[in-house]
Amino acid sequence: MKDKTIDYILRATWQAVSRMYNEEATKYGATMATGFTLLSIDKEGGTPSTALGPKMGMEATSLTRTLKNMEEKGLIYKKPNPEDGRGVLIYLTDFGKEKRELSKNTVLKFNDAVKQNVTPEQLQNFIEVSEIINELITEKKIF
C-alpha cells in the first residue's frame, strides 16, 4: 500500500515534517503548535482569539490549551476585544516576538533546504497537486 497510495505519502511526509519541527522546537522549550501559533498572531495589532482556530485549522480545545501554555510562558497576553465584548485579542509579548522570529527563521530554513534540493518546476508541480487535492476535498468531490 505505501508505494501506491497518495494519502500514505502525504501522511508520512507530514509526520516527518511535524516530528522535525517538534524536535527543533524542543531545543527551545516549545512545540510546533507554539511556533505555528506565534506565526499566526499579528505581531503588531494582535489577533482575535476566535480567528486563530480557523486560521490554523486547530480545534478549540487544543488551541485553548496552547494559548494557556503560551501565556504561562510569557509569550502572549490577552486584552478584551473592543469590537466584540465577548472576545479577546491575543498579543505577543516582547519575548513572544523574539520567539516568533526564531519560528519564522526555522520555517524559512526548511523552505530554503527544500528549494535547494528540488527544481522550481518540481516545486510548482507539488504546489499545483496540493491545491488540486485541497480543492477536491473542500468541494467534496471525493466522497
Short mmCIF file of N, CA and C in Angstrom, two decimals:
data_model
loop_
_atom_site.label_atom_id
_atom_site.label_comp_id
_atom_site.label_asym_id
_atom_site.label_seq_id
_atom_site.Cartn_x
_atom_site.Cartn_y
_atom_site.Cartn_z
N MET A 1 0.82 -1.20 0.00
CA MET A 1 0.00 0.00 0.00
C MET A 1 0.86 1.26 0.00
N LYS A 2 1.92 1.29 0.83
CA LYS A 2 2.67 2.53 0.99
C LYS A 2 3.25 3.05 -0.32
N ASP A 3 3.50 2.16 -1.27
CA ASP A 3 4.04 2.60 -2.56
C ASP A 3 2.96 3.02 -3.53
N LYS A 4 1.71 2.81 -3.16
CA LYS A 4 0.64 3.03 -4.11
C LYS A 4 -0.36 4.12 -3.73
N THR A 5 -0.41 4.54 -2.49
CA THR A 5 -1.47 5.48 -2.12
C THR A 5 -0.92 6.88 -1.85
N ILE A 6 -1.63 7.82 -2.37
CA ILE A 6 -1.26 9.24 -2.22
C ILE A 6 -1.40 9.65 -0.76
N ASP A 7 -2.45 9.17 -0.09
CA ASP A 7 -2.64 9.57 1.30
C ASP A 7 -1.50 9.08 2.19
N TYR A 8 -0.93 7.90 1.90
CA TYR A 8 0.21 7.42 2.67
C TYR A 8 1.39 8.38 2.53
N ILE A 9 1.66 8.80 1.30
CA ILE A 9 2.78 9.71 1.05
C ILE A 9 2.56 11.03 1.78
N LEU A 10 1.34 11.56 1.70
CA LEU A 10 1.03 12.83 2.39
C LEU A 10 1.18 12.67 3.90
N ARG A 11 0.61 11.60 4.44
CA ARG A 11 0.64 11.40 5.89
C ARG A 11 2.07 11.19 6.38
N ALA A 12 2.82 10.35 5.70
CA ALA A 12 4.20 10.06 6.12
C ALA A 12 5.07 11.32 6.03
N THR A 13 4.86 12.10 4.98
CA THR A 13 5.63 13.33 4.82
C THR A 13 5.27 14.32 5.91
N TRP A 14 3.97 14.51 6.15
CA TRP A 14 3.57 15.46 7.19
C TRP A 14 4.07 15.01 8.56
N GLN A 15 4.02 13.72 8.85
CA GLN A 15 4.52 13.24 10.14
C GLN A 15 6.01 13.50 10.28
N ALA A 16 6.75 13.34 9.21
CA ALA A 16 8.19 13.62 9.24
C ALA A 16 8.46 15.10 9.47
N VAL A 17 7.71 15.96 8.77
CA VAL A 17 7.86 17.41 8.93
C VAL A 17 7.49 17.81 10.36
N SER A 18 6.38 17.29 10.83
CA SER A 18 5.92 17.60 12.18
C SER A 18 6.94 17.17 13.23
N ARG A 19 7.46 15.96 13.08
CA ARG A 19 8.48 15.46 14.02
C ARG A 19 9.72 16.34 13.98
N MET A 20 10.14 16.74 12.77
CA MET A 20 11.32 17.60 12.62
C MET A 20 11.12 18.93 13.34
N TYR A 21 9.96 19.56 13.11
CA TYR A 21 9.68 20.84 13.76
C TYR A 21 9.58 20.68 15.28
N ASN A 22 8.96 19.61 15.74
CA ASN A 22 8.86 19.40 17.18
C ASN A 22 10.22 19.15 17.82
N GLU A 23 11.09 18.42 17.13
CA GLU A 23 12.44 18.20 17.65
C GLU A 23 13.20 19.53 17.75
N GLU A 24 13.04 20.37 16.75
CA GLU A 24 13.70 21.67 16.76
C GLU A 24 13.11 22.56 17.86
N ALA A 25 11.80 22.56 17.98
CA ALA A 25 11.13 23.40 18.98
C ALA A 25 11.50 22.98 20.40
N THR A 26 11.69 21.68 20.60
CA THR A 26 12.04 21.16 21.93
C THR A 26 13.34 21.77 22.43
N LYS A 27 14.25 22.08 21.53
CA LYS A 27 15.52 22.71 21.91
C LYS A 27 15.29 24.06 22.60
N TYR A 28 14.13 24.65 22.34
CA TYR A 28 13.81 25.97 22.89
C TYR A 28 12.65 25.91 23.88
N GLY A 29 12.33 24.71 24.34
CA GLY A 29 11.26 24.54 25.31
C GLY A 29 9.89 24.82 24.73
N ALA A 30 9.70 24.54 23.46
CA ALA A 30 8.43 24.83 22.80
C ALA A 30 7.94 23.60 22.03
N THR A 31 6.87 23.80 21.28
CA THR A 31 6.33 22.77 20.40
C THR A 31 6.07 23.38 19.04
N MET A 32 5.81 22.52 18.07
CA MET A 32 5.46 23.01 16.75
C MET A 32 4.18 23.86 16.83
N ALA A 33 3.22 23.44 17.64
CA ALA A 33 1.96 24.18 17.79
C ALA A 33 2.23 25.59 18.32
N THR A 34 3.15 25.71 19.26
CA THR A 34 3.51 27.02 19.79
C THR A 34 4.12 27.90 18.69
N GLY A 35 5.04 27.34 17.94
CA GLY A 35 5.67 28.10 16.85
C GLY A 35 4.67 28.53 15.81
N PHE A 36 3.77 27.63 15.43
CA PHE A 36 2.75 27.93 14.44
C PHE A 36 1.81 29.02 14.95
N THR A 37 1.48 28.96 16.23
CA THR A 37 0.61 29.97 16.82
C THR A 37 1.31 31.33 16.83
N LEU A 38 2.58 31.35 17.21
CA LEU A 38 3.34 32.61 17.19
C LEU A 38 3.32 33.24 15.81
N LEU A 39 3.45 32.42 14.77
CA LEU A 39 3.46 32.92 13.40
C LEU A 39 2.07 33.36 12.93
N SER A 40 1.03 32.88 13.59
CA SER A 40 -0.34 33.20 13.19
C SER A 40 -0.90 34.44 13.87
N ILE A 41 -0.19 34.95 14.87
CA ILE A 41 -0.64 36.14 15.59
C ILE A 41 0.00 37.37 14.95
N ASP A 42 -0.83 38.35 14.63
CA ASP A 42 -0.31 39.60 14.06
C ASP A 42 0.62 40.23 15.09
N LYS A 43 1.87 40.44 14.70
CA LYS A 43 2.87 40.85 15.69
C LYS A 43 2.68 42.28 16.19
N GLU A 44 1.92 43.09 15.51
CA GLU A 44 1.69 44.46 15.98
C GLU A 44 0.26 44.67 16.48
N GLY A 45 -0.71 44.25 15.69
CA GLY A 45 -2.11 44.54 16.01
C GLY A 45 -2.84 43.50 16.82
N GLY A 46 -2.18 42.40 17.11
CA GLY A 46 -2.87 41.33 17.82
C GLY A 46 -3.84 40.62 16.89
N THR A 47 -4.40 39.53 17.40
CA THR A 47 -5.33 38.73 16.61
C THR A 47 -6.48 38.28 17.51
N PRO A 48 -7.72 38.38 17.02
CA PRO A 48 -8.84 37.88 17.82
C PRO A 48 -8.67 36.37 18.07
N SER A 49 -8.91 35.94 19.28
CA SER A 49 -8.74 34.52 19.60
C SER A 49 -9.65 33.66 18.73
N THR A 50 -10.82 34.17 18.38
CA THR A 50 -11.75 33.40 17.56
C THR A 50 -11.26 33.21 16.13
N ALA A 51 -10.33 34.05 15.68
CA ALA A 51 -9.80 33.93 14.32
C ALA A 51 -8.64 32.95 14.25
N LEU A 52 -8.01 32.67 15.38
CA LEU A 52 -6.82 31.80 15.37
C LEU A 52 -7.14 30.35 15.00
N GLY A 53 -8.17 29.79 15.59
CA GLY A 53 -8.53 28.39 15.33
C GLY A 53 -8.72 28.11 13.85
N PRO A 54 -9.65 28.84 13.20
CA PRO A 54 -9.85 28.61 11.77
C PRO A 54 -8.60 28.90 10.93
N LYS A 55 -7.84 29.91 11.31
CA LYS A 55 -6.64 30.28 10.57
C LYS A 55 -5.60 29.16 10.61
N MET A 56 -5.58 28.46 11.73
CA MET A 56 -4.57 27.42 11.93
C MET A 56 -5.11 26.01 11.69
N GLY A 57 -6.43 25.89 11.51
CA GLY A 57 -7.03 24.57 11.36
C GLY A 57 -6.92 23.75 12.63
N MET A 58 -7.05 24.43 13.76
CA MET A 58 -6.86 23.79 15.06
C MET A 58 -8.20 23.73 15.81
N GLU A 59 -8.43 22.66 16.52
CA GLU A 59 -9.63 22.53 17.34
C GLU A 59 -9.56 23.50 18.51
N ALA A 60 -10.74 23.97 18.96
CA ALA A 60 -10.81 24.96 20.03
C ALA A 60 -10.11 24.50 21.31
N THR A 61 -10.31 23.22 21.68
CA THR A 61 -9.69 22.74 22.92
C THR A 61 -8.17 22.74 22.84
N SER A 62 -7.63 22.29 21.71
CA SER A 62 -6.18 22.28 21.55
C SER A 62 -5.63 23.70 21.54
N LEU A 63 -6.34 24.60 20.87
CA LEU A 63 -5.90 25.99 20.81
C LEU A 63 -5.93 26.62 22.19
N THR A 64 -7.00 26.38 22.95
CA THR A 64 -7.11 26.93 24.31
C THR A 64 -5.94 26.47 25.16
N ARG A 65 -5.62 25.18 25.08
CA ARG A 65 -4.51 24.62 25.85
C ARG A 65 -3.19 25.25 25.42
N THR A 66 -2.99 25.40 24.12
CA THR A 66 -1.76 26.01 23.59
C THR A 66 -1.64 27.45 24.05
N LEU A 67 -2.73 28.22 23.95
CA LEU A 67 -2.70 29.64 24.37
C LEU A 67 -2.44 29.77 25.86
N LYS A 68 -3.05 28.90 26.66
CA LYS A 68 -2.83 28.94 28.11
C LYS A 68 -1.36 28.69 28.43
N ASN A 69 -0.78 27.71 27.78
CA ASN A 69 0.63 27.38 27.96
C ASN A 69 1.51 28.55 27.53
N MET A 70 1.18 29.17 26.39
CA MET A 70 1.96 30.30 25.89
C MET A 70 1.87 31.51 26.83
N GLU A 71 0.70 31.71 27.40
CA GLU A 71 0.53 32.83 28.35
C GLU A 71 1.35 32.58 29.61
N GLU A 72 1.35 31.33 30.09
CA GLU A 72 2.13 30.97 31.27
C GLU A 72 3.63 31.17 31.03
N LYS A 73 4.08 30.95 29.79
CA LYS A 73 5.49 31.11 29.45
C LYS A 73 5.86 32.56 29.12
N GLY A 74 4.88 33.44 29.14
CA GLY A 74 5.15 34.85 28.87
C GLY A 74 5.32 35.21 27.40
N LEU A 75 4.76 34.38 26.52
CA LEU A 75 4.87 34.63 25.08
C LEU A 75 3.75 35.53 24.56
N ILE A 76 2.60 35.47 25.21
CA ILE A 76 1.43 36.24 24.77
C ILE A 76 0.74 36.87 25.97
N TYR A 77 -0.13 37.83 25.67
CA TYR A 77 -1.05 38.34 26.68
C TYR A 77 -2.37 38.62 25.98
N LYS A 78 -3.44 38.69 26.78
CA LYS A 78 -4.79 38.88 26.24
C LYS A 78 -5.35 40.21 26.70
N LYS A 79 -6.12 40.82 25.80
CA LYS A 79 -6.85 42.05 26.15
C LYS A 79 -8.26 41.91 25.59
N PRO A 80 -9.24 42.51 26.27
CA PRO A 80 -10.61 42.45 25.72
C PRO A 80 -10.65 43.06 24.32
N ASN A 81 -11.45 42.45 23.47
CA ASN A 81 -11.62 42.94 22.10
C ASN A 81 -12.61 44.10 22.13
N PRO A 82 -12.17 45.32 21.78
CA PRO A 82 -13.06 46.47 21.85
C PRO A 82 -14.23 46.38 20.86
N GLU A 83 -14.08 45.55 19.82
CA GLU A 83 -15.14 45.41 18.83
C GLU A 83 -16.10 44.27 19.15
N ASP A 84 -15.73 43.41 20.09
CA ASP A 84 -16.57 42.28 20.47
C ASP A 84 -16.35 42.03 21.96
N GLY A 85 -17.27 42.50 22.76
CA GLY A 85 -17.14 42.42 24.21
C GLY A 85 -16.97 41.01 24.75
N ARG A 86 -17.38 40.02 23.98
CA ARG A 86 -17.25 38.63 24.45
C ARG A 86 -15.89 38.04 24.15
N GLY A 87 -15.17 38.63 23.18
CA GLY A 87 -13.91 38.04 22.74
C GLY A 87 -12.69 38.75 23.29
N VAL A 88 -11.54 38.17 23.02
CA VAL A 88 -10.27 38.76 23.43
C VAL A 88 -9.33 38.83 22.23
N LEU A 89 -8.41 39.75 22.31
CA LEU A 89 -7.34 39.86 21.33
C LEU A 89 -6.09 39.26 21.95
N ILE A 90 -5.35 38.53 21.15
CA ILE A 90 -4.11 37.91 21.60
C ILE A 90 -2.95 38.74 21.05
N TYR A 91 -2.05 39.16 21.93
CA TYR A 91 -0.88 39.95 21.54
C TYR A 91 0.38 39.21 21.93
N LEU A 92 1.42 39.45 21.17
CA LEU A 92 2.73 38.90 21.50
C LEU A 92 3.45 39.82 22.48
N THR A 93 4.08 39.23 23.48
CA THR A 93 4.96 39.99 24.35
C THR A 93 6.28 40.20 23.59
N ASP A 94 7.18 40.98 24.15
CA ASP A 94 8.50 41.14 23.52
C ASP A 94 9.19 39.78 23.40
N PHE A 95 9.04 38.96 24.44
CA PHE A 95 9.60 37.62 24.42
C PHE A 95 8.93 36.78 23.33
N GLY A 96 7.61 36.93 23.18
CA GLY A 96 6.87 36.23 22.12
C GLY A 96 7.32 36.66 20.74
N LYS A 97 7.60 37.95 20.58
CA LYS A 97 8.09 38.45 19.27
C LYS A 97 9.46 37.87 18.96
N GLU A 98 10.28 37.74 19.99
CA GLU A 98 11.61 37.15 19.81
C GLU A 98 11.49 35.69 19.37
N LYS A 99 10.60 34.94 20.03
CA LYS A 99 10.40 33.53 19.69
C LYS A 99 9.69 33.39 18.34
N ARG A 100 8.87 34.37 17.98
CA ARG A 100 8.21 34.36 16.67
C ARG A 100 9.26 34.46 15.57
N GLU A 101 10.23 35.32 15.78
CA GLU A 101 11.31 35.49 14.80
C GLU A 101 12.10 34.18 14.65
N LEU A 102 12.33 33.50 15.77
CA LEU A 102 13.02 32.21 15.74
C LEU A 102 12.19 31.20 14.95
N SER A 103 10.88 31.17 15.18
CA SER A 103 9.99 30.26 14.45
C SER A 103 10.00 30.58 12.96
N LYS A 104 9.95 31.86 12.64
CA LYS A 104 9.97 32.29 11.24
C LYS A 104 11.26 31.83 10.56
N ASN A 105 12.38 32.01 11.22
CA ASN A 105 13.67 31.61 10.65
C ASN A 105 13.75 30.10 10.46
N THR A 106 13.14 29.35 11.37
CA THR A 106 13.12 27.89 11.27
C THR A 106 12.34 27.46 10.03
N VAL A 107 11.17 28.07 9.82
CA VAL A 107 10.35 27.75 8.65
C VAL A 107 11.09 28.14 7.37
N LEU A 108 11.72 29.31 7.36
CA LEU A 108 12.45 29.75 6.17
C LEU A 108 13.63 28.84 5.87
N LYS A 109 14.27 28.33 6.92
CA LYS A 109 15.40 27.40 6.73
C LYS A 109 14.90 26.11 6.07
N PHE A 110 13.75 25.62 6.53
CA PHE A 110 13.16 24.43 5.92
C PHE A 110 12.85 24.70 4.44
N ASN A 111 12.20 25.83 4.16
CA ASN A 111 11.87 26.19 2.78
C ASN A 111 13.12 26.27 1.91
N ASP A 112 14.15 26.91 2.43
CA ASP A 112 15.40 27.04 1.66
C ASP A 112 16.01 25.67 1.37
N ALA A 113 16.00 24.78 2.36
CA ALA A 113 16.57 23.44 2.16
C ALA A 113 15.81 22.68 1.08
N VAL A 114 14.48 22.78 1.10
CA VAL A 114 13.69 22.10 0.07
C VAL A 114 13.99 22.71 -1.30
N LYS A 115 14.01 24.04 -1.37
CA LYS A 115 14.26 24.71 -2.65
C LYS A 115 15.64 24.42 -3.22
N GLN A 116 16.60 24.12 -2.36
CA GLN A 116 17.94 23.78 -2.83
C GLN A 116 18.03 22.35 -3.37
N ASN A 117 16.99 21.55 -3.05
CA ASN A 117 17.04 20.15 -3.44
C ASN A 117 15.98 19.73 -4.45
N VAL A 118 15.14 20.66 -4.86
CA VAL A 118 14.17 20.38 -5.91
C VAL A 118 14.23 21.50 -6.94
N THR A 119 13.85 21.19 -8.15
CA THR A 119 13.85 22.23 -9.18
C THR A 119 12.62 23.11 -8.99
N PRO A 120 12.65 24.32 -9.53
CA PRO A 120 11.46 25.18 -9.47
C PRO A 120 10.23 24.49 -10.08
N GLU A 121 10.44 23.72 -11.13
CA GLU A 121 9.33 23.00 -11.77
C GLU A 121 8.75 21.93 -10.83
N GLN A 122 9.63 21.22 -10.14
CA GLN A 122 9.15 20.21 -9.19
C GLN A 122 8.34 20.85 -8.07
N LEU A 123 8.83 21.97 -7.58
CA LEU A 123 8.13 22.67 -6.51
C LEU A 123 6.77 23.18 -7.01
N GLN A 124 6.74 23.72 -8.20
CA GLN A 124 5.49 24.22 -8.78
C GLN A 124 4.49 23.07 -8.96
N ASN A 125 4.98 21.93 -9.43
CA ASN A 125 4.11 20.75 -9.59
C ASN A 125 3.54 20.31 -8.24
N PHE A 126 4.40 20.29 -7.22
CA PHE A 126 3.96 19.92 -5.88
C PHE A 126 2.86 20.86 -5.39
N ILE A 127 3.06 22.15 -5.58
CA ILE A 127 2.07 23.14 -5.15
C ILE A 127 0.76 22.94 -5.90
N GLU A 128 0.85 22.74 -7.20
CA GLU A 128 -0.37 22.55 -8.01
C GLU A 128 -1.13 21.30 -7.60
N VAL A 129 -0.43 20.20 -7.40
CA VAL A 129 -1.09 18.96 -6.98
C VAL A 129 -1.73 19.14 -5.60
N SER A 130 -1.02 19.80 -4.69
CA SER A 130 -1.57 20.05 -3.35
C SER A 130 -2.84 20.90 -3.42
N GLU A 131 -2.83 21.92 -4.27
CA GLU A 131 -4.02 22.77 -4.44
C GLU A 131 -5.19 21.97 -5.00
N ILE A 132 -4.92 21.09 -5.95
CA ILE A 132 -5.99 20.26 -6.52
C ILE A 132 -6.57 19.33 -5.46
N ILE A 133 -5.71 18.71 -4.66
CA ILE A 133 -6.18 17.81 -3.59
C ILE A 133 -7.05 18.60 -2.61
N ASN A 134 -6.58 19.78 -2.20
CA ASN A 134 -7.36 20.61 -1.27
C ASN A 134 -8.70 21.01 -1.87
N GLU A 135 -8.71 21.35 -3.15
CA GLU A 135 -9.95 21.73 -3.83
C GLU A 135 -10.92 20.55 -3.88
N LEU A 136 -10.42 19.37 -4.23
CA LEU A 136 -11.26 18.19 -4.27
C LEU A 136 -11.92 17.91 -2.91
N ILE A 137 -11.14 18.08 -1.86
CA ILE A 137 -11.65 17.85 -0.51
C ILE A 137 -12.64 18.94 -0.12
N THR A 138 -12.27 20.20 -0.33
CA THR A 138 -13.13 21.31 0.05
C THR A 138 -14.48 21.26 -0.67
N GLU A 139 -14.45 20.94 -1.94
CA GLU A 139 -15.67 20.90 -2.74
C GLU A 139 -16.38 19.56 -2.65
N LYS A 140 -15.89 18.70 -1.74
CA LYS A 140 -16.49 17.38 -1.50
C LYS A 140 -16.69 16.58 -2.79
N LYS A 141 -15.64 16.58 -3.61
CA LYS A 141 -15.69 15.86 -4.87
C LYS A 141 -15.13 14.44 -4.77
N ILE A 142 -14.77 14.02 -3.57
CA ILE A 142 -14.22 12.68 -3.40
C ILE A 142 -15.27 11.76 -2.79
N PHE A 143 -15.85 12.20 -1.68
CA PHE A 143 -16.88 11.39 -1.00
C PHE A 143 -18.15 12.20 -0.91
#
